[in-house]
Each structure stands twice: as C-alpha cells, then as structure tokens.
Short mmCIF file of C-alpha atoms in Angstrom, two decimals:
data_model
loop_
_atom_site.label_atom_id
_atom_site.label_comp_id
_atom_site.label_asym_id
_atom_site.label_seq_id
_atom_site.Cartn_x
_atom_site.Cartn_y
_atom_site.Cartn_z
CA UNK E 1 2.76 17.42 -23.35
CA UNK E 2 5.30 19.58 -22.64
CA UNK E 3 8.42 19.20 -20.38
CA UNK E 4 7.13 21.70 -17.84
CA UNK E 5 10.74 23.27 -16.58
CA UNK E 6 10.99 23.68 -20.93
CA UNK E 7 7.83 25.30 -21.31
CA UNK E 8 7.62 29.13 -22.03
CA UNK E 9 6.62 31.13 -18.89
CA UNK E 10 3.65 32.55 -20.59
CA UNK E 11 2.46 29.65 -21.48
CA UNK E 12 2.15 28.31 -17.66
CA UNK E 13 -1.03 29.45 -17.66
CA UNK E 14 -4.10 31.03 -19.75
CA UNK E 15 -4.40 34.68 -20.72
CA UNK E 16 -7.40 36.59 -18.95
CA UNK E 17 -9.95 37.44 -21.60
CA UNK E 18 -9.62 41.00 -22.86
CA UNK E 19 -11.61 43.79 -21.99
CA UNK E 20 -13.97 45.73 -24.49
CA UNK E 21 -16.34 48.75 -23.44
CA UNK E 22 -19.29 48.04 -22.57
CA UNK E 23 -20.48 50.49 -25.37
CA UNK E 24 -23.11 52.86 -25.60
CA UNK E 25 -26.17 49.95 -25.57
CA UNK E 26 -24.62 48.87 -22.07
CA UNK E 27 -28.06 49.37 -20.26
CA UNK E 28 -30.20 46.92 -22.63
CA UNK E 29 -27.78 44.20 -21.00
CA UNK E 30 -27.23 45.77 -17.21
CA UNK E 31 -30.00 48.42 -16.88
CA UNK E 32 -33.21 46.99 -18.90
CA UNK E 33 -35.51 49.78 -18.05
CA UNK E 34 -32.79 52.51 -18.29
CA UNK E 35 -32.75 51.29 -22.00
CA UNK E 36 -36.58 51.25 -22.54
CA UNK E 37 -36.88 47.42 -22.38
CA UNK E 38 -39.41 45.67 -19.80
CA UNK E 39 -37.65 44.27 -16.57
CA UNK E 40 -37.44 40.65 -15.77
CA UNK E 41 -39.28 39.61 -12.53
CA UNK E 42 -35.46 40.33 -10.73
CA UNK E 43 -33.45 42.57 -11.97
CA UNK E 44 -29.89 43.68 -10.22
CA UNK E 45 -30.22 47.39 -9.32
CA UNK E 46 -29.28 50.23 -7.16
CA UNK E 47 -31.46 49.91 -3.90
CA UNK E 48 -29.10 48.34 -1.70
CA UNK E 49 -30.44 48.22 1.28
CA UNK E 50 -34.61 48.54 2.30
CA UNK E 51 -35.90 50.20 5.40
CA UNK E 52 -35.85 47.49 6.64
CA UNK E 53 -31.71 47.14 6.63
CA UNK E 54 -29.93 48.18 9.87
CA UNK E 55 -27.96 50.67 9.83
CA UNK E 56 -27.93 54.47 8.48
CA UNK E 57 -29.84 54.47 5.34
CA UNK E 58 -28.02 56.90 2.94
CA UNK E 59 -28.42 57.92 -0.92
CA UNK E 60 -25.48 58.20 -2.95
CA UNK E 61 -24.90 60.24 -5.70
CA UNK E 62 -22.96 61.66 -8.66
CA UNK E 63 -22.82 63.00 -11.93
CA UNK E 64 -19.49 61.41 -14.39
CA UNK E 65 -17.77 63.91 -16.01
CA UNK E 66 -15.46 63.94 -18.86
CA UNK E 67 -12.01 65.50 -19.86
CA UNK E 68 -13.88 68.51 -21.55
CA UNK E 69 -16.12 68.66 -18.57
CA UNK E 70 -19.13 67.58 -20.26
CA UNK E 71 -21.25 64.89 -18.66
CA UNK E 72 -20.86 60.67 -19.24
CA UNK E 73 -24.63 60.10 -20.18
CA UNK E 74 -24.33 56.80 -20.83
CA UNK E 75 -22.94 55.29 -18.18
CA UNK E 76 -22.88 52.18 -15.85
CA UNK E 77 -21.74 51.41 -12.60
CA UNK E 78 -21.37 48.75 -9.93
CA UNK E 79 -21.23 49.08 -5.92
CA UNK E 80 -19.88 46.88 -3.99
CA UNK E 81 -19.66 47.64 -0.30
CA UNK E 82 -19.72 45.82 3.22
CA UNK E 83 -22.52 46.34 5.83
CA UNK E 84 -23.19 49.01 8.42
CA UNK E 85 -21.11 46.15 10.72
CA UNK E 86 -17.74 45.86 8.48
CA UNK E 87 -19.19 42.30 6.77
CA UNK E 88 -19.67 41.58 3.39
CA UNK E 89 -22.66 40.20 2.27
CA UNK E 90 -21.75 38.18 -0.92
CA UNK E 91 -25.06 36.14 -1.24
CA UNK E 92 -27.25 38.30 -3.49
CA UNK E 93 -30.63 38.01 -2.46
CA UNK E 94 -33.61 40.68 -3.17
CA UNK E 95 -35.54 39.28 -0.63
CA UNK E 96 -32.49 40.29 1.99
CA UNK E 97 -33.15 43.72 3.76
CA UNK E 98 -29.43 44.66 2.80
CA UNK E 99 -26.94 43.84 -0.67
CA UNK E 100 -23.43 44.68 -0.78
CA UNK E 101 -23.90 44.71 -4.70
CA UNK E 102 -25.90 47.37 -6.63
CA UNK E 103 -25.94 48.78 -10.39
CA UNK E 104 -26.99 52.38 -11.40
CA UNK E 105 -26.43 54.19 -14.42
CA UNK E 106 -26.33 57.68 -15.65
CA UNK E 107 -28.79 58.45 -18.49
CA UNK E 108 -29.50 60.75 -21.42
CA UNK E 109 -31.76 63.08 -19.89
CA UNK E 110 -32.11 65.32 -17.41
CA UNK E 111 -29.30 66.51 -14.61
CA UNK E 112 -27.84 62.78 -15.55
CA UNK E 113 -26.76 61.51 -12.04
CA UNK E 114 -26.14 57.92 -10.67
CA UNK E 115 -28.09 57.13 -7.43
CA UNK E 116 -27.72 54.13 -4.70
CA UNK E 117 -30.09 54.02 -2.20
CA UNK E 118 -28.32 51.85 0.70
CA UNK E 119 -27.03 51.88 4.39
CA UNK E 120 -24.25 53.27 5.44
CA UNK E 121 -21.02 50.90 5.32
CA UNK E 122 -18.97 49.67 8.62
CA UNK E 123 -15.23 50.62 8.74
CA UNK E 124 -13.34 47.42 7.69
CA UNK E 125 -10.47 45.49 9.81
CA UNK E 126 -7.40 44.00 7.94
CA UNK E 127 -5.74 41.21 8.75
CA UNK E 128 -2.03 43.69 9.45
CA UNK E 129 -4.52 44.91 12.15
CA UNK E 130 -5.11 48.41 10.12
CA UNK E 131 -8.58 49.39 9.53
CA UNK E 132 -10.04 50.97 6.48
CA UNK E 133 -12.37 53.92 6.68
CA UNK E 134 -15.96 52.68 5.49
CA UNK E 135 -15.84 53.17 1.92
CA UNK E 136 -17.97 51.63 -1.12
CA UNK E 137 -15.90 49.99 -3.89
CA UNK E 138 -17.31 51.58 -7.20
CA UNK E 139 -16.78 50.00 -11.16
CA UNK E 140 -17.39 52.54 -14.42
CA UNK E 141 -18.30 51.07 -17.16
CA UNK E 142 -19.17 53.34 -20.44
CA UNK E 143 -18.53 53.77 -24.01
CA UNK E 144 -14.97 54.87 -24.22
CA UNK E 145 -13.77 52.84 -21.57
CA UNK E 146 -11.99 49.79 -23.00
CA UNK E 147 -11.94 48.24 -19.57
CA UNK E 148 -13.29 49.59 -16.70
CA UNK E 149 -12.61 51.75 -13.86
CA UNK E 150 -12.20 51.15 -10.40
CA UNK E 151 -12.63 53.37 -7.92
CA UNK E 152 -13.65 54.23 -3.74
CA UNK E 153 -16.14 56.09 -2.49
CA UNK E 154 -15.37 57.59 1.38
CA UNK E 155 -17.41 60.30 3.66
CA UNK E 156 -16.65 63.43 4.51
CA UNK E 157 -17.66 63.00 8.06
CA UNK E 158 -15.41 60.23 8.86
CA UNK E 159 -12.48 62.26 8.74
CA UNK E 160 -10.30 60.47 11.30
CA UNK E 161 -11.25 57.61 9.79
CA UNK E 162 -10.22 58.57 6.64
CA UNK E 163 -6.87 60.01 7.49
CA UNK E 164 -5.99 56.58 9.06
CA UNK E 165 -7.04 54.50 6.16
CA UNK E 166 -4.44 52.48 4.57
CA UNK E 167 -5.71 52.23 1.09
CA UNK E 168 -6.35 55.96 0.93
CA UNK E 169 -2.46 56.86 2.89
CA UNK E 170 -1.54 54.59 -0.71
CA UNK E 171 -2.14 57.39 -2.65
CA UNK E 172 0.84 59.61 -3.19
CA UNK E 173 -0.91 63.01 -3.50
CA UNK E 174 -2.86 64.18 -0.65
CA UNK E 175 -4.60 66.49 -3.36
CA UNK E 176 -5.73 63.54 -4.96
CA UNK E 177 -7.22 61.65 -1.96
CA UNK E 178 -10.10 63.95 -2.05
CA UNK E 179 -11.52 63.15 -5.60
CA UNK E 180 -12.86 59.95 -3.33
CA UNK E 181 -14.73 61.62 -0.77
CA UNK E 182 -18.46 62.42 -1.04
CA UNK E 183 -19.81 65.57 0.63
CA UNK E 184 -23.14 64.92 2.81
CA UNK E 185 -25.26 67.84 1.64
CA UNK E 186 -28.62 68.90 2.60
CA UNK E 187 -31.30 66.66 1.69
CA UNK E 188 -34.57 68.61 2.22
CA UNK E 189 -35.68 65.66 4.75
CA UNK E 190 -35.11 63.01 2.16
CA UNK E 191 -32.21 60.48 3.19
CA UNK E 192 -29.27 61.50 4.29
CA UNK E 193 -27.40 62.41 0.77
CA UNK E 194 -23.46 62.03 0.08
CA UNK E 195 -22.39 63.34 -3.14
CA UNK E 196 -19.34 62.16 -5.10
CA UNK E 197 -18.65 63.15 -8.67
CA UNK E 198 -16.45 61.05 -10.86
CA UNK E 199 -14.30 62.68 -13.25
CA UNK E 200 -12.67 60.68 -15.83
CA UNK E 201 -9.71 63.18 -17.04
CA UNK E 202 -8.03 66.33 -16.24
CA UNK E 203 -8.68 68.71 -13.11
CA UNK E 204 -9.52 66.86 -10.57
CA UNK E 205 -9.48 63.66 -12.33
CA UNK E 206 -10.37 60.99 -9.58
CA UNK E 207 -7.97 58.72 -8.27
CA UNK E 208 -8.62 54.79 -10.34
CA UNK E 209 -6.98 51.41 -8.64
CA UNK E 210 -5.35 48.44 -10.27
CA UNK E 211 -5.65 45.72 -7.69
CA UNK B 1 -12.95 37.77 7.76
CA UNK B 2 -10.11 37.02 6.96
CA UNK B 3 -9.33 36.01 3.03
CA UNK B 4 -6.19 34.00 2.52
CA UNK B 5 -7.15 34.61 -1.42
CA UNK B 6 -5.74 36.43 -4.20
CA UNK B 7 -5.83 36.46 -7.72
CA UNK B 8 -2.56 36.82 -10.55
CA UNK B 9 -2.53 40.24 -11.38
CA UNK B 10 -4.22 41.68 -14.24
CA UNK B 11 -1.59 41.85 -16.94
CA UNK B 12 -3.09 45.40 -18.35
CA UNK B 13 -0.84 45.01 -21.75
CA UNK B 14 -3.27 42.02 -22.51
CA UNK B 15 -5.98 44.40 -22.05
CA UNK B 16 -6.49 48.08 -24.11
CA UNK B 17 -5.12 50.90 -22.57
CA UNK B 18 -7.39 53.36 -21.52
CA UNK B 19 -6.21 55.83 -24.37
CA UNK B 20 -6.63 54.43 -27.61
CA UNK B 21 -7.24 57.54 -29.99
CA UNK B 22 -8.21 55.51 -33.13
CA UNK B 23 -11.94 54.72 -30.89
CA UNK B 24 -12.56 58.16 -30.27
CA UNK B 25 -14.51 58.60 -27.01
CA UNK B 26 -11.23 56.87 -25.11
CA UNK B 27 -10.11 60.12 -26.34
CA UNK B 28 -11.94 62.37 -23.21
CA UNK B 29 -12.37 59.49 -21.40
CA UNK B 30 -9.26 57.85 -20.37
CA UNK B 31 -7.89 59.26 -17.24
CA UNK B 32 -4.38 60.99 -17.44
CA UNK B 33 -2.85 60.02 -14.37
CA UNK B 34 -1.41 56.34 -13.31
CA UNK B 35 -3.41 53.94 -11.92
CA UNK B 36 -3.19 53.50 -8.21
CA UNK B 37 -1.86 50.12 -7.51
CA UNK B 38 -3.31 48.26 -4.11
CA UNK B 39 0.03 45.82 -3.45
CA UNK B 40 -2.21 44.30 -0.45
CA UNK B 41 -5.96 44.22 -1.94
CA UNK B 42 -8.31 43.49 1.10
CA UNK B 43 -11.58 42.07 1.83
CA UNK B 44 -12.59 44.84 -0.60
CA UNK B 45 -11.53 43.82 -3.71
CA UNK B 46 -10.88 39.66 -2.92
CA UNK B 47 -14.82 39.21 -2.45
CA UNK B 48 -17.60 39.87 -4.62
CA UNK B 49 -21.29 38.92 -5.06
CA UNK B 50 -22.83 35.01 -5.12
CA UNK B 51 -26.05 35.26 -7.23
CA UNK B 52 -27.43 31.85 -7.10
CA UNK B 53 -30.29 33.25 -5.40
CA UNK B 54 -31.43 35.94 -8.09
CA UNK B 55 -34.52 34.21 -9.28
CA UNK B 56 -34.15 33.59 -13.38
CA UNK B 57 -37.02 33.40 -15.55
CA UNK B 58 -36.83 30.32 -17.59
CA UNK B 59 -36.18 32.27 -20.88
CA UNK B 60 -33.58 34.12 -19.63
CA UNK B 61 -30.55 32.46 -21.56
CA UNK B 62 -32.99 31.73 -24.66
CA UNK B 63 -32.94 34.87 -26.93
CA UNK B 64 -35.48 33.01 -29.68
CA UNK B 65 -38.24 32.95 -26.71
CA UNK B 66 -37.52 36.09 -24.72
CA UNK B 67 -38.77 38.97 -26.39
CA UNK B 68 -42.88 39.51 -28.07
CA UNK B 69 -43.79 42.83 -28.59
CA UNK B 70 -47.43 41.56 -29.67
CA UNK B 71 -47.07 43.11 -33.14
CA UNK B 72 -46.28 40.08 -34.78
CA UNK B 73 -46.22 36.73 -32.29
CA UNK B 74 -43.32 34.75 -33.67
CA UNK B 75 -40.02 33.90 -33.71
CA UNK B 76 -36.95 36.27 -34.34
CA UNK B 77 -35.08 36.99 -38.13
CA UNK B 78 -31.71 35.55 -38.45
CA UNK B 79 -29.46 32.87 -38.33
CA UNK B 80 -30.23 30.74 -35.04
CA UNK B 81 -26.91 30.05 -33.25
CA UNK B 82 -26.14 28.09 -29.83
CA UNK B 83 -23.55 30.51 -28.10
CA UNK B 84 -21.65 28.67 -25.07
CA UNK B 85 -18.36 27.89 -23.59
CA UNK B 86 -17.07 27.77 -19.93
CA UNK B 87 -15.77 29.95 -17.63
CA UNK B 88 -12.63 28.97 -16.12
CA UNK B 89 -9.74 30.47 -14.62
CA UNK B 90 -6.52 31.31 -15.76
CA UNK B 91 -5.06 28.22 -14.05
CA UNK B 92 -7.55 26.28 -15.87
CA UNK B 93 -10.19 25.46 -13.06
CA UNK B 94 -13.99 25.98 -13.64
CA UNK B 95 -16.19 28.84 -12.60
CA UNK B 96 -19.18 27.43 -11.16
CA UNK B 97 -22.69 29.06 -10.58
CA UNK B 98 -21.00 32.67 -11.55
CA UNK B 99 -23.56 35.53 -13.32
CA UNK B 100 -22.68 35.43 -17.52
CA UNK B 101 -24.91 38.06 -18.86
CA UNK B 102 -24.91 38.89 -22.77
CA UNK B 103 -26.70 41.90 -25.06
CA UNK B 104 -26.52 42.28 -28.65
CA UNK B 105 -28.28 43.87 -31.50
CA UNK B 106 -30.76 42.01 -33.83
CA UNK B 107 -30.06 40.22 -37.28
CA UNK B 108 -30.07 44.00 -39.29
CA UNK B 109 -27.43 45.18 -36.61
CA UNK B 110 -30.38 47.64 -34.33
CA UNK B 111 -30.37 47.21 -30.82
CA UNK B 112 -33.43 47.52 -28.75
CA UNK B 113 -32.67 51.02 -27.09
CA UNK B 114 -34.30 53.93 -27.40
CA UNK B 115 -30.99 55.31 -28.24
CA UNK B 116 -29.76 53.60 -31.25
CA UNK B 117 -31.58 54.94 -34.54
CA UNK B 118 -29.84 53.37 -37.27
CA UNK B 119 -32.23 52.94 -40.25
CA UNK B 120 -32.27 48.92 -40.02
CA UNK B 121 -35.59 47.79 -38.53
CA UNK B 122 -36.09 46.48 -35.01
CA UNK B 123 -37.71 42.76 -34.87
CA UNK B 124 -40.84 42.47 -33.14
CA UNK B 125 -39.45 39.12 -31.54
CA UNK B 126 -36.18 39.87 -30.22
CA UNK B 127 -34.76 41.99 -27.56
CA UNK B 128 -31.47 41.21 -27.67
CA UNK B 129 -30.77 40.42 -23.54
CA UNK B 130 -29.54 37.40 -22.05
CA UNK B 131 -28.33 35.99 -18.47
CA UNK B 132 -27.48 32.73 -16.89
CA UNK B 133 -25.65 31.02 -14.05
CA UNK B 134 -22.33 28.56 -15.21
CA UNK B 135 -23.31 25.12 -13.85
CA UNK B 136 -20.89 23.00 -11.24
CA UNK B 137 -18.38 22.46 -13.94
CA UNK B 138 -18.35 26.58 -15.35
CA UNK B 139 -20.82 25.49 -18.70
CA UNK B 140 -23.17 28.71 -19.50
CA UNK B 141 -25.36 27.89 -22.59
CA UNK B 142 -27.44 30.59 -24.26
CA UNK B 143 -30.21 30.27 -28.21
CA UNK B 144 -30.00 33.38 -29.84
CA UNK B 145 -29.71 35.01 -33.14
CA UNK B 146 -26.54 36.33 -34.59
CA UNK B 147 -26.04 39.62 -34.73
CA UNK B 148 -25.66 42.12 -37.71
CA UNK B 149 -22.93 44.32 -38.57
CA UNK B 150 -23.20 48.17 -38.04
CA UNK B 151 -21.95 51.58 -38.96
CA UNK B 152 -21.15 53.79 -36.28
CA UNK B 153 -19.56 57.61 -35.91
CA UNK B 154 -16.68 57.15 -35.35
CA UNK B 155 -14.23 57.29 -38.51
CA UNK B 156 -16.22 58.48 -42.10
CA UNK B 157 -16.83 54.75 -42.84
CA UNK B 158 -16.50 53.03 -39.74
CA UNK B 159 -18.99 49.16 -38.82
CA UNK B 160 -18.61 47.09 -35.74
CA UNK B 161 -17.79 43.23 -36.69
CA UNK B 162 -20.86 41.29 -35.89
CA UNK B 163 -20.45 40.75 -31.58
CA UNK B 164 -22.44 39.49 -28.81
CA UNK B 165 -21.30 41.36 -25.37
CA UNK B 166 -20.42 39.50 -22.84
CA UNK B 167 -20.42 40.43 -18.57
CA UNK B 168 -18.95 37.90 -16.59
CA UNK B 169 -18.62 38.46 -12.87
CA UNK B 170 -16.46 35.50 -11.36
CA UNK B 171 -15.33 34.87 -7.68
CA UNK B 172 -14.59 38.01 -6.74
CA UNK B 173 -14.99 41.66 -8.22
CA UNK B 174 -11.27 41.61 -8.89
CA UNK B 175 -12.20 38.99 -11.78
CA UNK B 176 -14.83 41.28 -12.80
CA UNK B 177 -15.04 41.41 -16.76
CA UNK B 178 -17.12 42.76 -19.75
CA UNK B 179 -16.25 42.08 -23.19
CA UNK B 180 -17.46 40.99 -26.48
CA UNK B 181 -17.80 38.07 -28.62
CA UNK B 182 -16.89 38.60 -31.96
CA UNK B 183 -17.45 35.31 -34.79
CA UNK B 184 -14.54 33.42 -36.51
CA UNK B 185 -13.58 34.28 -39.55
CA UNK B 186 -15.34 37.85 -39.67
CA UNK B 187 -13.57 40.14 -42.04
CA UNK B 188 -14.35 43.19 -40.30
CA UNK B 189 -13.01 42.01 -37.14
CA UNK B 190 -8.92 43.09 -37.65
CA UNK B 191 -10.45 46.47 -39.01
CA UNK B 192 -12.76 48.01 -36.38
CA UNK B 193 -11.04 50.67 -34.14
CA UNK B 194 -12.46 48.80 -30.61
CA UNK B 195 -10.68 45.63 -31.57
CA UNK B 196 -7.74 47.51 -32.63
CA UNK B 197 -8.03 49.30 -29.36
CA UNK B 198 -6.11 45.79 -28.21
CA UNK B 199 -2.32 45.72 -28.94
CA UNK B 200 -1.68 42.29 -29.23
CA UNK B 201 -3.20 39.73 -31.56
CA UNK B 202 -3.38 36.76 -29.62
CA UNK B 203 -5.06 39.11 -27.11
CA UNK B 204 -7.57 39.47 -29.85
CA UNK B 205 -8.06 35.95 -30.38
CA UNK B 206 -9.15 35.45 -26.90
CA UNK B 207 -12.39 37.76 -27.52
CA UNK B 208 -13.01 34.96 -31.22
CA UNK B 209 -15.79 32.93 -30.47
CA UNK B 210 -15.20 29.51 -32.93
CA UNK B 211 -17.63 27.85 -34.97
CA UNK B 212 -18.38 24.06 -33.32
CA UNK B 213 -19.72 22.14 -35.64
CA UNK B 214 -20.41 19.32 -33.04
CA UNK B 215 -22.07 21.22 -31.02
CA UNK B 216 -24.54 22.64 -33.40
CA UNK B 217 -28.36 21.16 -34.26
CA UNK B 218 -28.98 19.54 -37.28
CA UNK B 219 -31.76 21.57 -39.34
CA UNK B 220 -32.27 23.59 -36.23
CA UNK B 221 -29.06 26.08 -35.02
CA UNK B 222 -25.36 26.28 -35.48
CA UNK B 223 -23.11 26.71 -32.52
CA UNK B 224 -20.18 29.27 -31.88
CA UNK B 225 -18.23 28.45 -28.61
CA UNK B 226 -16.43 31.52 -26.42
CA UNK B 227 -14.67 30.73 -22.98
CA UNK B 228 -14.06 33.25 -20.64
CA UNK B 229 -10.99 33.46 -18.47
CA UNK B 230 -10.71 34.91 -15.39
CA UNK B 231 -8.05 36.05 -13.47
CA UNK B 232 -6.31 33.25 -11.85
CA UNK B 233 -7.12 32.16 -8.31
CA UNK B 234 -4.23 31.55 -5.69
CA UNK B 235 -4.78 30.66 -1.93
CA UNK B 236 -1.92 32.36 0.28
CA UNK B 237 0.37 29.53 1.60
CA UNK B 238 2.20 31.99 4.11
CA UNK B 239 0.88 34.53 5.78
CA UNK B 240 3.55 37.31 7.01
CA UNK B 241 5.52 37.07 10.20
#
C-alpha cells in the first residue's frame, strides 16, 4: 500500500463512472409501454400524486425542443419534487397517495409532450433561513445527451416567491430565469395545467445546473 | 430537514461534454450556454428516492426467464452471461438497496422497440429489460444474454460495440447516473463515436465490464463484472457561523 501523504491526489479516491446517453431505445429500459413492451406489475411512472394526495393536484407539461427547433421525440425524464408541505418523500411507494419521484417521456407520435400528473409542491426552507419558491427538480435524458440534464421547474403564479428564491437569484441573467417557469393555462375543466417547454439549444435555451 | 450531506463534485472532464460533434445528435442537442453551478445544493438535489418498496417480480434481474411472446416457448439465442458488480462510492463504501436497472438489444443486435427496424430478427424469448435492488453490501446480480453489435446512422459505416445500459440511481439524485456496459476486449469499442464522445481513456475504462472467470458457471454461463461508482458521499463536519 501506498504511503498516503506520497500518493497522487487523483488517486485518493475512485473516478465516478462516466456518463453515456441513454440512446434512442431509452424507454424499453425506463418507459416499457412507451416502447411497446408489456409493463411489470410496478412500473415507475409519471402519476405522482392520486386524488387521494393532499394538496393542489396539477398536470405538468411540455414539449423538448431542439437547436433547430424541431421536437426531442425520444425523450426521458425524471421529477423529483417535495410535497404540497415543503417535505420530501424519498420512500417510493405506489401504494402512497403522493411520490416525490416520477418518469415521463416524450414519444414519436403525435403533439409529443411529457406529462406529470401530481400535487402541487410546498415552497422549501434552507438551512441559511432562505426559502426556495416551490419548484420540481427535472432530469433529460435522450439520445444526444451524453449525460444528462438538470433542470427546475417554477410557477408563474408564485411570483413573489419566485423573485425571492435563492437558486433562481443564482442565475446571472434575469432573461434566462424565465426558461424555468411554467405558464398555468386554461385547462377546459381538466386539472389545473402548467406548461413548461424545455429547449435544449439556442433562443431561449433553458437554464441547466451542475450541482 | 435539514441535510448535513453532500457529495464531491462531479468532475464533468471525466464525463463527455455535451457537444461532441463526431455523435451527431449532441450536435442540436447540447445546450450553448454554461451550466449553472448551485455552490450550496439544498434539500433539492442532496435527497432522492428509496425504492425498496417497489414490488419486483421475481424475474426481474433474470433476462433468460423474463420475456415469452408465445410464438415459440423457450429460452433466448446467445451466449448466456452473469452480468454483476457493486455499486459503491467514490470513497469506496457500498451502495445498498439502490435501483440498478439495465436494457439491451438481443444476440443479432435488435432491440425490442417498435422503433428500431434493423433487419436482424427479434427473439421470441427475450425482451431485453432488467431491474434490481443492490443488497446490504451494494452486490446487484442480473442472467442475461449478450448483446450483438449494430450499425447505426450516424457516420456511412458506423456499429455500436456490443453494450448493456446501465441506470443507477444512488443516495441521492445528485449521484444519479445512466451509462453503458461495454465487454473487455471488444474491438469496436475505441472506434464508436459515443465512446469517443469521452476524452479520456481511463474514463473509458470505467464504462469496461471484465470477463470473471470465477464467477462464471461451468457448462451453464460466463460472467462479465461492471461496478458502478457514484459520486462520493461526505457528511458536513462544520456548519457555517
């Protein structure tokens, strides 16, 4: 074994795997019936919360967009997102009336938009004693994305909220801030409906963390 | 709550950028601008989901039993291969009870998805999908086939190495990973644009599962081994103030 004050700083510990895309077959892995293939008796997907949940019961949804504006058909992303409270709920249980993790994916045909149907999410204290405006952690994962994106979801009707929020106040452009917010739009006397669209490139590209 | 967590930070030239022209669809789909950098990631990013409770079906890590179309009752084409290893962090400590879940094409290199329309033939008796829990000490185990080569447009002439891919979701959705497996001592691995995508070789040889010879069933299966590595887990000693 090595003399540890001798041995070469990288070597103090392991290398993180590398990232690959998740390629264009990601939903035969993460999205069975998105792919054609039968669904196990529990699969993860993008109903976060039942009626059951308490709360506001919301849709989201989206459409990802490319640098030539052309739709992402193919593909998949995770939610992750505290309760209508503020709380996390990291024990992932169907059964539960309410998830804080969800997949959806955007597919071949049709309009091609990502949907979670879920509550929601509580504004979130910090230990500095600053509070983030309720927001939903999002992950894209697609062909063409050697390792994935991360990005925040916010509402357009928590716009105090939102102007006091630390993580988005982190972002240099104020322009930029607004690729996170979703617009509540009419909903025709479905669920309320929040719309976000994620572009991956060029005008209004939206705003992707490293954390 | 109040997370006196972190995790080492993600050393991105380990990983491809997001813009690596030789794989073509980075091309429109890398983002221009810089990453955003959280220097105080909260509750948000330091926690992430616990799925001991998703109920498995007991096939779900065995890709020889988990797939009958009803054409042709029987088991799947190929070489059978053991595919395991651990998932640990990058301070060496095991991952226990975290989600590994896997896809892959079949023997001929077609996957299962109503997408994919390469010429090779699908096999009645695989599907190609894969999940498990790690046990206590980070072990995940799955039986499937190894994969095929295949041609894809991307160059004129351009195969994937044969590769199993990997999701791995670890403590926290800051260790959140997918990858791929790709088998010792393939010849296509140096030349395919995705690995290439990587800068670095020994970066490369962290995505190499190796052929364990130990491991591996006499007259039944041989067995490649891959550990994942996940972002290293600190707990704050100071707090500020």
């Amino acid at each position: 074994m090595q003399q540890p004050n001798f041995t070469p700083t990288a070597n103090l510990m392991l290398r993180e795997t590398a990232s690959q895309t998740a390629g264009p077959y990601v939903h035969i892995g993460l999205a069975l019936a998105v792919a054609g293939l039968p669904e196990r008796d529990e699969e993860i997907w993008n109903e976060l919360a039942k009626d059951s949940a308490s709360g506001e019961r919301i849709e989201v949804v989206g459409r990802v967009i490319d640098g030539n504006g052309d739709l992402v058909r193919d593909a998949l992303l995770e939610a992750w997102q505290a309760d209508s409270r503020g709380h996390y709920q990291p024990a992932f249980d169907l059964k539960a009336p309410f998830n804080s993790f969800g997949r959806t994916a955007t597919t071949a045909e049709g309009d091609s938009e990502w949907r979670f149907v879920t509550v929601k999410p509580g504004a979130i204290a910090r230990p500095d004693g600053r509070t983030m405006a309720p927001h939903i952690n999002l992950a894209i994962f697609a062909r063409g994305v050697n390792i994935h994106l991360q990005t925040r979801l916010y509402f357009d009707d928590e716009g105090e909220a939102n102007a006091d929020c630390p993580v988005l106040g982190a972002i240099e452009s104020p322009n930029r801030r607004q690729t996170l917010i979703a617009r509540r739009e009419d909903s025709e006397g479905g669920l309320p409906r929040y719309r976000l669209d994620i572009v991956l490139q060029g005008e209004g590209e939206t705003v992707f963390f490293d954390f | 709550m109040t997370l006196r967590r972190r995790f080492v930070e993600r050393d991105r030239q380990s990983h491809p950028p997001a813009y690596a022209p030789g794989y073509k669809t980075t091309v429109p789909r890398s983002p221009s601008q810089a990453l955003v950098s959280l220097q105080t990631p909260s509750v948000s990013e330091l926690s992430g989901p616990n799925f001991q409770k998703l109920r498995m079906g007991p096939h779900d890590n065995d890709l020889l039993l988990n797939f009958r179309d009803g054409t042709a009752p029987g088991l799947p084409v190929g070489e059978r291969v053991i595919m395991f290893g651990r998932v640990i962090d990058q301070f060496g400590k095991p991952v226990p009870h975290t989600l590994v879940e896997m896809w892959q094409a079949n023997a001929g290199g077609r996957y299962r998805h109503k997408k994919d329309s390469y010429l090779a033939p699908l096999d009645p008796n695989f599907g190609g999908v894969g999940r498990c829990l790690t046990d206590e000490d980070g072990w995940y185990h799955f039986r499937t086939i190894k994969p095929g080569p295949y041609p894809w447009p991307n160059g004129i002439n351009t195969w994937r190495p044969a590769h199993i891919h990997v999701s791995v979701m670890g403590p926290a959705i800051s260790t959140r990973l997918i990858t791929q497996m790709y088998f010792e001592g393939d010849p296509l691995i140096p030349i395919c644009p995705i690995v290439q995508t990587l800068n670095d070789k020994e970066a490369v040889g962290t995505m190499i599962g190796r052929l364990d010879m130990a491991r591996s069933r006499p007259m039944d299966a041989l067995a490649y081994r891959f550990d994942l590595v996940v972002r290293g887990e600190l707990q704050t000693y100071f707090e500020n103030q």
